[in-house]
Structures are given as C-alpha cells and as structure tokens.
C-alpha cells in the first residue's frame, strides 16, 4: 500500500469519527455548551484538564483566538503535556491515589465553577478522583472520554469506576480502544491515532455552543481575537480588564 493510500485512509477514518460525534453527540454537545454558558452567566470560572496527550485538547481551549477568554488550564505540574522527563513519569502519576485531590485543593477551583476533564480511557485514578472530588466541591464536571473503554477494559483505580460515572455531562469521542486507526501487513502494531483530532473538534463545538447560548441571553461572549489582526490586542485587553478576576492564565 502506498503512503498516499495510508494518508487517505487516516483522513477517511478521522472524517468518519467526526461525522459520528457530530450526529451522535449533538445533544451532549448542546448540554455541555449550555452548562458552560450557565456557569459564565452566573459568575463562575471555567477550567480544563487533561494529562499527557489528553492535555492537548485542553490546551487548545486556553488563550486562543476565537476561544472563550474565561477558559483556564487547571494547574498540574508534570501532567499537563508530555514535556515531563522521563515521559513515562506522566503515565505513572495518573495512577497515584490522592494526587487529584491535592491538585484541586491547591487550585483556584471553587463551588460554582465548571471543569472539563479529558481522559481517553477514563480508567485511571487521576481523572476519576478529580471528577469525584470536584463535584464534592460543588463544581460541575464535563467529561470527555471514549465510552468504549468502560465496556472493553477494567477500571484502574480504587473506586472501580470510570470517568463517565462521575460527570454532569459526558462527551463520547467514539475512539476505539487502543487509539489507532490503521493496520498494515508487516507492521506489528496499529498506528495513526485520531483522538486528538476528534476530541479537539468536540470541545470546539462545545465552545461554539456556549458562545451562542450566551448571545441568546443578551450576554456578549468573552471571546478573544487574534493578536495578528489589526485591533486584536486592544480587543483582548478590554476582555482581560473586564473579566480579569476570572482569568488565571494572564497572571
């Protein structure tokens, strides 16, 4: 099989998954967007968290052109990204009991806020404990995960549950267990993961829904503009001044 054919197969797989989440997750996307809009309208703050590669869609929501300025990355040193050394340390930290509670207790998160937790498998201690503890604090939780893992794998945390069991809204990315879309004779492992593409698209759909929901209520969505267009910096400065007490990534 040619390189071109493999590339086309991956694009087709990603497009197929995007169509599935568009059609099958329409109601949960609406619910998640409405939850975020409710939080903003009530004076709450927005946070996102993902560990390892699941941090990439979370980072994609924060301080970006066309995004909600109020979305903050939950502080989690050594977890948000794959820059920790060795890289395997990040995976190990996801299985440490009690770590999520420490992260939340030392974060700005408080009752009335909303937290997006991204975990493809949703089976490790960190995302499950984080959802449990956040809701106990009075925080609304949106989980982004692949529900297939709950049917095909066992939980890897003391509660024996999955992230999806502890959320106010669950967005199912539809990603197959193992997160690899392609196989090829002579290649011993599946390859070409699509979870980042699909999860980012799901969450941007949620952000769009939240912005529309706020506009429907007569509230101007606190959106950022690109600093690379004329007037962008002045626009963003106004947004930061108006919502500065709810934006933590500028300090």
PDB file of C-alpha atoms in Angstrom:
ATOM      1  CA  UNK A   1       0.000   0.000   0.000  1.00  0.00           C
ATOM      2  CA  UNK A   2       1.320   3.450  -0.912  1.00  0.00           C
ATOM      3  CA  UNK A   3       1.962   6.259   1.535  1.00  0.00           C
ATOM      4  CA  UNK A   4      -0.761   8.227  -0.233  1.00  0.00           C
ATOM      5  CA  UNK A   5      -3.303   5.461   0.352  1.00  0.00           C
ATOM      6  CA  UNK A   6      -2.423   5.278   4.052  1.00  0.00           C
ATOM      7  CA  UNK A   7      -2.808   9.029   4.408  1.00  0.00           C
ATOM      8  CA  UNK A   8      -6.175   8.892   2.678  1.00  0.00           C
ATOM      9  CA  UNK A   9      -7.275   6.047   4.946  1.00  0.00           C
ATOM     10  CA  UNK A  10      -6.418   8.083   8.018  1.00  0.00           C
ATOM     11  CA  UNK A  11      -8.269  11.142   6.757  1.00  0.00           C
ATOM     12  CA  UNK A  12     -11.280   8.954   5.965  1.00  0.00           C
ATOM     13  CA  UNK A  13     -11.176   7.404   9.452  1.00  0.00           C
ATOM     14  CA  UNK A  14     -10.931  10.814  11.109  1.00  0.00           C
ATOM     15  CA  UNK A  15     -13.738  12.219   8.973  1.00  0.00           C
ATOM     16  CA  UNK A  16     -15.900   9.213   9.818  1.00  0.00           C
ATOM     17  CA  UNK A  17     -15.335   9.745  13.535  1.00  0.00           C
ATOM     18  CA  UNK A  18     -16.086  13.456  13.220  1.00  0.00           C
ATOM     19  CA  UNK A  19     -19.349  12.651  11.467  1.00  0.00           C
ATOM     20  CA  UNK A  20     -20.250  10.201  14.221  1.00  0.00           C
ATOM     21  CA  UNK A  21     -19.654  12.673  17.021  1.00  0.00           C
ATOM     22  CA  UNK A  22     -21.474  15.390  15.071  1.00  0.00           C
ATOM     23  CA  UNK A  23     -24.554  13.199  14.717  1.00  0.00           C
ATOM     24  CA  UNK A  24     -24.480  11.045  17.845  1.00  0.00           C
ATOM     25  CA  UNK A  25     -23.225  13.602  20.379  1.00  0.00           C
ATOM     26  CA  UNK A  26     -25.360  16.561  19.292  1.00  0.00           C
ATOM     27  CA  UNK A  27     -27.415  16.536  22.488  1.00  0.00           C
ATOM     28  CA  UNK A  28     -24.454  16.160  24.824  1.00  0.00           C
ATOM     29  CA  UNK A  29     -22.563  18.927  22.991  1.00  0.00           C
ATOM     30  CA  UNK A  30     -25.581  21.163  23.471  1.00  0.00           C
ATOM     31  CA  UNK A  31     -25.815  20.210  27.133  1.00  0.00           C
ATOM     32  CA  UNK A  32     -22.108  20.853  27.713  1.00  0.00           C
ATOM     33  CA  UNK A  33     -22.195  24.203  25.941  1.00  0.00           C
ATOM     34  CA  UNK A  34     -25.267  25.249  27.910  1.00  0.00           C
ATOM     35  CA  UNK A  35     -23.580  24.199  31.168  1.00  0.00           C
ATOM     36  CA  UNK A  36     -20.570  26.392  30.376  1.00  0.00           C
ATOM     37  CA  UNK A  37     -22.806  29.311  29.418  1.00  0.00           C
ATOM     38  CA  UNK A  38     -24.789  28.881  32.636  1.00  0.00           C
ATOM     39  CA  UNK A  39     -21.524  28.987  34.577  1.00  0.00           C
ATOM     40  CA  UNK A  40     -20.300  32.144  32.854  1.00  0.00           C
ATOM     41  CA  UNK A  41     -23.663  33.880  33.277  1.00  0.00           C
ATOM     42  CA  UNK A  42     -23.689  33.034  36.997  1.00  0.00           C
ATOM     43  CA  UNK A  43     -20.208  34.479  37.550  1.00  0.00           C
ATOM     44  CA  UNK A  44     -18.363  31.147  37.645  1.00  0.00           C
ATOM     45  CA  UNK A  45     -14.990  30.299  36.186  1.00  0.00           C
ATOM     46  CA  UNK A  46     -14.080  27.680  33.577  1.00  0.00           C
ATOM     47  CA  UNK A  47     -11.226  25.176  33.796  1.00  0.00           C
ATOM     48  CA  UNK A  48      -9.940  22.332  31.627  1.00  0.00           C
ATOM     49  CA  UNK A  49      -7.659  19.421  32.450  1.00  0.00           C
ATOM     50  CA  UNK A  50      -6.113  16.507  30.647  1.00  0.00           C
ATOM     51  CA  UNK A  51      -2.968  14.503  31.388  1.00  0.00           C
ATOM     52  CA  UNK A  52      -0.368  13.554  28.788  1.00  0.00           C
ATOM     53  CA  UNK A  53      -1.754  13.656  25.259  1.00  0.00           C
ATOM     54  CA  UNK A  54      -5.216  14.280  26.676  1.00  0.00           C
ATOM     55  CA  UNK A  55      -3.833  17.659  27.731  1.00  0.00           C
ATOM     56  CA  UNK A  56      -3.551  18.743  24.091  1.00  0.00           C
ATOM     57  CA  UNK A  57      -7.303  19.338  23.561  1.00  0.00           C
ATOM     58  CA  UNK A  58      -7.402  21.086  26.952  1.00  0.00           C
ATOM     59  CA  UNK A  59      -4.566  23.410  25.954  1.00  0.00           C
ATOM     60  CA  UNK A  60      -6.356  24.057  22.665  1.00  0.00           C
ATOM     61  CA  UNK A  61      -9.155  25.794  24.618  1.00  0.00           C
ATOM     62  CA  UNK A  62      -6.969  28.216  26.562  1.00  0.00           C
ATOM     63  CA  UNK A  63      -5.851  31.713  25.485  1.00  0.00           C
ATOM     64  CA  UNK A  64      -6.566  31.302  21.817  1.00  0.00           C
ATOM     65  CA  UNK A  65      -8.109  33.368  19.062  1.00  0.00           C
ATOM     66  CA  UNK A  66     -11.811  32.653  18.722  1.00  0.00           C
ATOM     67  CA  UNK A  67     -11.946  30.997  22.139  1.00  0.00           C
ATOM     68  CA  UNK A  68     -13.562  31.922  25.420  1.00  0.00           C
ATOM     69  CA  UNK A  69     -11.153  34.023  27.460  1.00  0.00           C
ATOM     70  CA  UNK A  70     -12.515  32.528  30.677  1.00  0.00           C
ATOM     71  CA  UNK A  71     -11.232  29.019  29.958  1.00  0.00           C
ATOM     72  CA  UNK A  72      -8.253  28.265  32.203  1.00  0.00           C
ATOM     73  CA  UNK A  73      -5.898  25.296  32.319  1.00  0.00           C
ATOM     74  CA  UNK A  74      -6.053  23.565  35.697  1.00  0.00           C
ATOM     75  CA  UNK A  75      -2.566  23.772  37.248  1.00  0.00           C
ATOM     76  CA  UNK A  76      -0.957  20.317  37.331  1.00  0.00           C
ATOM     77  CA  UNK A  77       2.863  20.369  37.178  1.00  0.00           C
ATOM     78  CA  UNK A  78       4.325  17.350  35.410  1.00  0.00           C
ATOM     79  CA  UNK A  79       0.972  16.282  33.996  1.00  0.00           C
ATOM     80  CA  UNK A  80      -0.212  18.891  31.518  1.00  0.00           C
ATOM     81  CA  UNK A  81       1.736  17.877  28.439  1.00  0.00           C
ATOM     82  CA  UNK A  82       4.386  15.348  27.546  1.00  0.00           C
ATOM     83  CA  UNK A  83       7.379  17.508  28.464  1.00  0.00           C
ATOM     84  CA  UNK A  84       7.982  15.751  31.805  1.00  0.00           C
ATOM     85  CA  UNK A  85      11.142  13.600  31.883  1.00  0.00           C
ATOM     86  CA  UNK A  86      11.016  10.692  31.606  1.00  0.00           C
ATOM     87  CA  UNK A  87       7.776  10.747  29.631  1.00  0.00           C
ATOM     88  CA  UNK A  88       6.656   7.589  31.411  1.00  0.00           C
ATOM     89  CA  UNK A  89       6.528   9.552  34.683  1.00  0.00           C
ATOM     90  CA  UNK A  90       3.384  11.314  33.474  1.00  0.00           C
ATOM     91  CA  UNK A  91       1.654   7.984  32.905  1.00  0.00           C
ATOM     92  CA  UNK A  92       2.729   6.771  36.338  1.00  0.00           C
ATOM     93  CA  UNK A  93       1.388   9.911  38.031  1.00  0.00           C
ATOM     94  CA  UNK A  94      -2.050   9.252  36.546  1.00  0.00           C
ATOM     95  CA  UNK A  95      -2.260   6.164  38.746  1.00  0.00           C
ATOM     96  CA  UNK A  96      -1.257   7.841  42.035  1.00  0.00           C
ATOM     97  CA  UNK A  97      -4.053   7.784  44.598  1.00  0.00           C
ATOM     98  CA  UNK A  98      -4.720  11.152  46.237  1.00  0.00           C
ATOM     99  CA  UNK A  99      -2.909  13.301  43.663  1.00  0.00           C
ATOM    100  CA  UNK A 100      -6.079  14.705  42.082  1.00  0.00           C
ATOM    101  CA  UNK A 101      -7.396  15.840  45.455  1.00  0.00           C
ATOM    102  CA  UNK A 102      -4.137  17.663  46.169  1.00  0.00           C
ATOM    103  CA  UNK A 103      -4.236  19.366  42.764  1.00  0.00           C
ATOM    104  CA  UNK A 104      -7.811  20.543  43.258  1.00  0.00           C
ATOM    105  CA  UNK A 105      -7.346  21.664  46.844  1.00  0.00           C
ATOM    106  CA  UNK A 106      -4.404  23.866  45.842  1.00  0.00           C
ATOM    107  CA  UNK A 107      -6.085  25.220  42.684  1.00  0.00           C
ATOM    108  CA  UNK A 108      -8.358  28.269  42.288  1.00  0.00           C
ATOM    109  CA  UNK A 109     -11.334  25.958  41.644  1.00  0.00           C
ATOM    110  CA  UNK A 110     -14.394  26.637  43.808  1.00  0.00           C
ATOM    111  CA  UNK A 111     -18.109  25.889  44.022  1.00  0.00           C
ATOM    112  CA  UNK A 112     -19.996  27.272  41.050  1.00  0.00           C
ATOM    113  CA  UNK A 113     -17.144  26.719  38.593  1.00  0.00           C
ATOM    114  CA  UNK A 114     -17.085  24.231  35.712  1.00  0.00           C
ATOM    115  CA  UNK A 115     -14.304  21.762  34.949  1.00  0.00           C
ATOM    116  CA  UNK A 116     -13.721  19.894  31.674  1.00  0.00           C
ATOM    117  CA  UNK A 117     -11.816  16.651  32.308  1.00  0.00           C
ATOM    118  CA  UNK A 118     -10.349  14.882  29.286  1.00  0.00           C
ATOM    119  CA  UNK A 119      -9.268  11.252  29.550  1.00  0.00           C
ATOM    120  CA  UNK A 120      -9.456   8.896  26.598  1.00  0.00           C
ATOM    121  CA  UNK A 121      -9.741   5.718  28.664  1.00  0.00           C
ATOM    122  CA  UNK A 122     -11.265   7.308  31.762  1.00  0.00           C
ATOM    123  CA  UNK A 123      -9.974   4.353  33.786  1.00  0.00           C
ATOM    124  CA  UNK A 124      -7.011   5.751  35.700  1.00  0.00           C
ATOM    125  CA  UNK A 125      -7.100   7.113  39.242  1.00  0.00           C
ATOM    126  CA  UNK A 126      -6.351  10.731  38.370  1.00  0.00           C
ATOM    127  CA  UNK A 127      -9.351  11.648  36.166  1.00  0.00           C
ATOM    128  CA  UNK A 128     -11.800   9.574  38.211  1.00  0.00           C
ATOM    129  CA  UNK A 129     -10.660  11.022  41.531  1.00  0.00           C
ATOM    130  CA  UNK A 130     -10.607  14.507  40.038  1.00  0.00           C
ATOM    131  CA  UNK A 131     -14.219  14.240  38.891  1.00  0.00           C
ATOM    132  CA  UNK A 132     -15.336  12.833  42.242  1.00  0.00           C
ATOM    133  CA  UNK A 133     -13.544  15.486  44.271  1.00  0.00           C
ATOM    134  CA  UNK A 134     -14.559  18.371  42.008  1.00  0.00           C
ATOM    135  CA  UNK A 135     -18.238  17.509  42.270  1.00  0.00           C
ATOM    136  CA  UNK A 136     -17.897  17.205  46.029  1.00  0.00           C
ATOM    137  CA  UNK A 137     -16.611  20.792  45.979  1.00  0.00           C
ATOM    138  CA  UNK A 138     -19.709  21.950  44.104  1.00  0.00           C
ATOM    139  CA  UNK A 139     -18.049  22.092  40.689  1.00  0.00           C
ATOM    140  CA  UNK A 140     -19.888  20.985  37.541  1.00  0.00           C
ATOM    141  CA  UNK A 141     -17.905  18.399  35.571  1.00  0.00           C
ATOM    142  CA  UNK A 142     -17.891  17.743  31.837  1.00  0.00           C
ATOM    143  CA  UNK A 143     -16.091  14.514  30.968  1.00  0.00           C
ATOM    144  CA  UNK A 144     -14.611  13.839  27.522  1.00  0.00           C
ATOM    145  CA  UNK A 145     -13.747  10.190  27.077  1.00  0.00           C
ATOM    146  CA  UNK A 146     -14.220   7.081  24.957  1.00  0.00           C
ATOM    147  CA  UNK A 147     -17.093   5.160  26.477  1.00  0.00           C
ATOM    148  CA  UNK A 148     -15.870   2.028  24.675  1.00  0.00           C
ATOM    149  CA  UNK A 149     -13.168   1.623  27.320  1.00  0.00           C
ATOM    150  CA  UNK A 150     -15.795   1.094  30.018  1.00  0.00           C
ATOM    151  CA  UNK A 151     -17.140  -1.888  28.083  1.00  0.00           C
ATOM    152  CA  UNK A 152     -13.822  -3.394  26.980  1.00  0.00           C
ATOM    153  CA  UNK A 153     -11.349  -2.681  29.796  1.00  0.00           C
ATOM    154  CA  UNK A 154     -11.299  -2.811  33.581  1.00  0.00           C
ATOM    155  CA  UNK A 155     -11.044   0.277  35.811  1.00  0.00           C
ATOM    156  CA  UNK A 156      -7.558   1.045  37.073  1.00  0.00           C
ATOM    157  CA  UNK A 157      -8.451   2.990  40.212  1.00  0.00           C
ATOM    158  CA  UNK A 158      -9.624   2.187  43.772  1.00  0.00           C
ATOM    159  CA  UNK A 159     -13.268   3.143  43.112  1.00  0.00           C
ATOM    160  CA  UNK A 160     -13.682   0.534  40.362  1.00  0.00           C
ATOM    161  CA  UNK A 161     -15.438   3.102  38.173  1.00  0.00           C
ATOM    162  CA  UNK A 162     -14.725   5.216  35.096  1.00  0.00           C
ATOM    163  CA  UNK A 163     -14.649   8.962  34.484  1.00  0.00           C
ATOM    164  CA  UNK A 164     -18.006   8.751  32.741  1.00  0.00           C
ATOM    165  CA  UNK A 165     -19.621   7.640  36.007  1.00  0.00           C
ATOM    166  CA  UNK A 166     -18.868  10.922  37.790  1.00  0.00           C
ATOM    167  CA  UNK A 167     -19.805  13.697  35.351  1.00  0.00           C
ATOM    168  CA  UNK A 168     -22.700  16.075  34.868  1.00  0.00           C
ATOM    169  CA  UNK A 169     -22.250  15.731  31.092  1.00  0.00           C
ATOM    170  CA  UNK A 170     -20.286  13.039  29.218  1.00  0.00           C
ATOM    171  CA  UNK A 171     -18.974  13.582  25.701  1.00  0.00           C
ATOM    172  CA  UNK A 172     -18.123  10.293  23.963  1.00  0.00           C
ATOM    173  CA  UNK A 173     -15.292  10.645  21.437  1.00  0.00           C
ATOM    174  CA  UNK A 174     -16.120   7.229  19.902  1.00  0.00           C
ATOM    175  CA  UNK A 175     -12.406   6.394  19.726  1.00  0.00           C
ATOM    176  CA  UNK A 176     -11.714   2.647  19.639  1.00  0.00           C
ATOM    177  CA  UNK A 177      -9.775   1.049  22.491  1.00  0.00           C
ATOM    178  CA  UNK A 178      -6.079   1.464  21.731  1.00  0.00           C
ATOM    179  CA  UNK A 179      -6.471   4.759  19.848  1.00  0.00           C
ATOM    180  CA  UNK A 180      -5.045   3.732  16.483  1.00  0.00           C
ATOM    181  CA  UNK A 181      -6.990   3.805  13.235  1.00  0.00           C
ATOM    182  CA  UNK A 182      -4.752   1.928  10.788  1.00  0.00           C
ATOM    183  CA  UNK A 183      -3.194  -1.510  10.432  1.00  0.00           C
ATOM    184  CA  UNK A 184      -0.828  -2.826   7.790  1.00  0.00           C
ATOM    185  CA  UNK A 185       0.703  -6.167   6.952  1.00  0.00           C
ATOM    186  CA  UNK A 186       4.275  -6.206   8.154  1.00  0.00           C
ATOM    187  CA  UNK A 187       3.620  -3.579  10.830  1.00  0.00           C
ATOM    188  CA  UNK A 188       3.158  -5.373  14.168  1.00  0.00           C
ATOM    189  CA  UNK A 189       1.184  -2.627  15.929  1.00  0.00           C
ATOM    190  CA  UNK A 190      -1.805  -0.495  14.921  1.00  0.00           C
ATOM    191  CA  UNK A 191      -0.955   3.147  14.250  1.00  0.00           C
ATOM    192  CA  UNK A 192      -2.305   6.636  13.404  1.00  0.00           C
ATOM    193  CA  UNK A 193      -4.272   7.833  16.458  1.00  0.00           C
ATOM    194  CA  UNK A 194      -7.224  10.178  15.928  1.00  0.00           C
ATOM    195  CA  UNK A 195      -8.212  11.010  19.495  1.00  0.00           C
ATOM    196  CA  UNK A 196      -6.648  14.484  19.500  1.00  0.00           C
ATOM    197  CA  UNK A 197      -8.374  15.498  16.263  1.00  0.00           C
ATOM    198  CA  UNK A 198     -11.772  14.279  17.402  1.00  0.00           C
ATOM    199  CA  UNK A 199     -11.581  15.475  20.996  1.00  0.00           C
ATOM    200  CA  UNK A 200     -10.441  18.950  19.964  1.00  0.00           C
ATOM    201  CA  UNK A 201     -13.275  19.185  17.450  1.00  0.00           C
ATOM    202  CA  UNK A 202     -15.803  18.033  20.057  1.00  0.00           C
ATOM    203  CA  UNK A 203     -14.655  20.673  22.509  1.00  0.00           C
ATOM    204  CA  UNK A 204     -14.577  23.469  19.953  1.00  0.00           C
ATOM    205  CA  UNK A 205     -18.166  22.542  19.105  1.00  0.00           C
ATOM    206  CA  UNK A 206     -18.966  22.891  22.801  1.00  0.00           C
ATOM    207  CA  UNK A 207     -17.272  26.307  22.911  1.00  0.00           C
ATOM    208  CA  UNK A 208     -19.257  27.456  19.889  1.00  0.00           C
ATOM    209  CA  UNK A 209     -22.453  26.281  21.565  1.00  0.00           C
ATOM    210  CA  UNK A 210     -21.544  28.116  24.767  1.00  0.00           C
ATOM    211  CA  UNK A 211     -20.884  31.348  22.870  1.00  0.00           C
ATOM    212  CA  UNK A 212     -24.211  31.063  21.076  1.00  0.00           C
ATOM    213  CA  UNK A 213     -26.045  30.301  24.301  1.00  0.00           C
ATOM    214  CA  UNK A 214     -24.596  33.400  25.949  1.00  0.00           C
ATOM    215  CA  UNK A 215     -25.528  35.554  22.954  1.00  0.00           C
ATOM    216  CA  UNK A 216     -29.093  34.218  23.087  1.00  0.00           C
ATOM    217  CA  UNK A 217     -29.322  35.574  26.653  1.00  0.00           C
ATOM    218  CA  UNK A 218     -28.090  39.003  25.635  1.00  0.00           C
ATOM    219  CA  UNK A 219     -24.625  38.405  27.130  1.00  0.00           C
ATOM    220  CA  UNK A 220     -21.622  39.209  24.950  1.00  0.00           C
ATOM    221  CA  UNK A 221     -19.428  36.075  24.950  1.00  0.00           C
ATOM    222  CA  UNK A 222     -15.951  36.941  26.319  1.00  0.00           C
ATOM    223  CA  UNK A 223     -14.111  35.867  23.183  1.00  0.00           C
ATOM    224  CA  UNK A 224     -10.509  36.564  22.262  1.00  0.00           C
ATOM    225  CA  UNK A 225      -9.341  37.846  18.904  1.00  0.00           C
ATOM    226  CA  UNK A 226      -6.109  37.022  17.136  1.00  0.00           C
ATOM    227  CA  UNK A 227      -3.244  39.298  18.099  1.00  0.00           C
ATOM    228  CA  UNK A 228      -2.174  39.087  14.471  1.00  0.00           C
ATOM    229  CA  UNK A 229      -5.132  41.079  13.137  1.00  0.00           C
ATOM    230  CA  UNK A 230      -5.442  44.846  13.451  1.00  0.00           C
ATOM    231  CA  UNK A 231      -7.119  45.799  16.713  1.00  0.00           C
ATOM    232  CA  UNK A 232      -6.735  42.337  18.207  1.00  0.00           C
ATOM    233  CA  UNK A 233      -4.560  43.367  21.135  1.00  0.00           C
ATOM    234  CA  UNK A 234      -6.870  46.254  22.055  1.00  0.00           C
ATOM    235  CA  UNK A 235      -9.867  43.929  21.948  1.00  0.00           C
ATOM    236  CA  UNK A 236      -8.188  41.347  24.141  1.00  0.00           C
ATOM    237  CA  UNK A 237      -7.011  43.993  26.603  1.00  0.00           C
ATOM    238  CA  UNK A 238     -10.622  45.076  27.104  1.00  0.00           C
ATOM    239  CA  UNK A 239     -11.740  41.487  27.690  1.00  0.00           C
ATOM    240  CA  UNK A 240      -8.915  40.884  30.177  1.00  0.00           C
ATOM    241  CA  UNK A 241      -9.801  44.048  32.079  1.00  0.00           C
ATOM    242  CA  UNK A 242     -13.482  43.175  32.248  1.00  0.00           C
ATOM    243  CA  UNK A 243     -13.008  39.544  33.275  1.00  0.00           C
ATOM    244  CA  UNK A 244      -9.590  39.688  34.924  1.00  0.00           C
ATOM    245  CA  UNK A 245     -10.773  38.144  38.169  1.00  0.00           C
ATOM    246  CA  UNK A 246     -11.898  35.015  36.283  1.00  0.00           C
ATOM    247  CA  UNK A 247      -8.866  34.599  34.031  1.00  0.00           C
ATOM    248  CA  UNK A 248      -5.841  32.924  35.602  1.00  0.00           C
ATOM    249  CA  UNK A 249      -3.584  32.358  32.589  1.00  0.00           C
ATOM    250  CA  UNK A 250      -2.573  36.044  32.390  1.00  0.00           C
ATOM    251  CA  UNK A 251      -1.004  36.235  35.866  1.00  0.00           C
TER     252      UNK A 251
END
